[in-house]
Amino acid sequence: MSQRAFGKLLGVSATAVQLWERGDTVPDTENLAKLAARSGYTLEEFLRLLDGKPVSDPLDIQQIVTKIKFLPLTQVAAIVRAGVERLAAAAEVSGD
């Protein structure tokens, strides 16, 4: 995704995105929260990732669904393929 498109998605300029990428500036809290949400994380989880600390795996289905909503479509497609393969294998075993 281009800096311009990403900036538009977050409501900031392409220049702001460029400065963040180069490490010249840091997004404010509001933009960090937007970045976290677009990445499928809470702000707290996102800050832990930025600090190089591990983030716990989601434990309930709602957390997983929330994360999936913000994944790139290529990753969602991989998840769907895995689900279809699992369902097909289960149907084969059960004889359906």
PDB file of C-alpha atoms in Angstrom, residues 37-83:
ATOM      1  CA  ALA A  37      -6.905  -1.354  15.185  1.00  0.00           C
ATOM      2  CA  ARG A  38      -5.883  -1.682  11.517  1.00  0.00           C
ATOM      3  CA  SER A  39      -3.382  -4.340  12.594  1.00  0.00           C
ATOM      4  CA  GLY A  40      -5.965  -6.229  14.646  1.00  0.00           C
ATOM      5  CA  TYR A  41      -4.474  -5.334  18.020  1.00  0.00           C
ATOM      6  CA  THR A  42      -5.554  -3.317  20.999  1.00  0.00           C
ATOM      7  CA  LEU A  43      -3.467  -0.237  21.690  1.00  0.00           C
ATOM      8  CA  GLU A  44      -1.863  -2.012  24.648  1.00  0.00           C
ATOM      9  CA  GLU A  45      -0.940  -5.038  22.523  1.00  0.00           C
ATOM     10  CA  PHE A  46       0.397  -2.799  19.762  1.00  0.00           C
ATOM     11  CA  LEU A  47       2.605  -0.872  22.195  1.00  0.00           C
ATOM     12  CA  ARG A  48       3.961  -4.167  23.547  1.00  0.00           C
ATOM     13  CA  LEU A  49       4.838  -5.223  19.991  1.00  0.00           C
ATOM     14  CA  LEU A  50       6.579  -1.908  19.365  1.00  0.00           C
ATOM     15  CA  ASP A  51       8.614  -2.483  22.522  1.00  0.00           C
ATOM     16  CA  GLY A  52       9.593  -5.936  21.248  1.00  0.00           C
ATOM     17  CA  LYS A  53       7.597  -7.703  23.953  1.00  0.00           C
ATOM     18  CA  PRO A  54       5.426 -10.739  23.271  1.00  0.00           C
ATOM     19  CA  VAL A  55       1.685 -10.401  22.922  1.00  0.00           C
ATOM     20  CA  SER A  56      -0.470 -13.174  24.307  1.00  0.00           C
ATOM     21  CA  ASP A  57      -2.527 -15.191  21.865  1.00  0.00           C
ATOM     22  CA  PRO A  58      -6.249 -14.452  21.817  1.00  0.00           C
ATOM     23  CA  LEU A  59      -8.122 -16.829  24.054  1.00  0.00           C
ATOM     24  CA  ASP A  60     -11.709 -16.389  22.953  1.00  0.00           C
ATOM     25  CA  ILE A  61     -13.352 -16.480  19.565  1.00  0.00           C
ATOM     26  CA  GLN A  62     -14.490 -12.844  19.702  1.00  0.00           C
ATOM     27  CA  GLN A  63     -10.878 -11.673  20.035  1.00  0.00           C
ATOM     28  CA  ILE A  64      -9.913 -13.836  17.080  1.00  0.00           C
ATOM     29  CA  VAL A  65     -12.785 -12.508  14.963  1.00  0.00           C
ATOM     30  CA  THR A  66     -11.836  -8.928  15.846  1.00  0.00           C
ATOM     31  CA  LYS A  67      -8.266  -9.537  14.718  1.00  0.00           C
ATOM     32  CA  ILE A  68      -9.411 -11.165  11.462  1.00  0.00           C
ATOM     33  CA  LYS A  69     -11.514  -8.113  10.586  1.00  0.00           C
ATOM     34  CA  PHE A  70      -8.369  -6.008  10.224  1.00  0.00           C
ATOM     35  CA  LEU A  71      -6.056  -8.472   8.491  1.00  0.00           C
ATOM     36  CA  PRO A  72      -5.037  -7.922   4.878  1.00  0.00           C
ATOM     37  CA  LEU A  73      -7.272  -9.845   2.478  1.00  0.00           C
ATOM     38  CA  THR A  74      -4.446 -12.186   1.486  1.00  0.00           C
ATOM     39  CA  GLN A  75      -4.164 -13.343   5.100  1.00  0.00           C
ATOM     40  CA  VAL A  76      -7.950 -13.663   5.438  1.00  0.00           C
ATOM     41  CA  ALA A  77      -7.940 -15.796   2.271  1.00  0.00           C
ATOM     42  CA  ALA A  78      -5.304 -18.085   3.820  1.00  0.00           C
ATOM     43  CA  ILE A  79      -7.448 -18.471   6.939  1.00  0.00           C
ATOM     44  CA  VAL A  80     -10.534 -19.255   4.836  1.00  0.00           C
ATOM     45  CA  ARG A  81      -8.591 -21.844   2.804  1.00  0.00           C
ATOM     46  CA  ALA A  82      -7.418 -23.518   6.011  1.00  0.00           C
ATOM     47  CA  GLY A  83     -10.987 -23.554   7.312  1.00  0.00           C
TER      48      GLY A  83
END
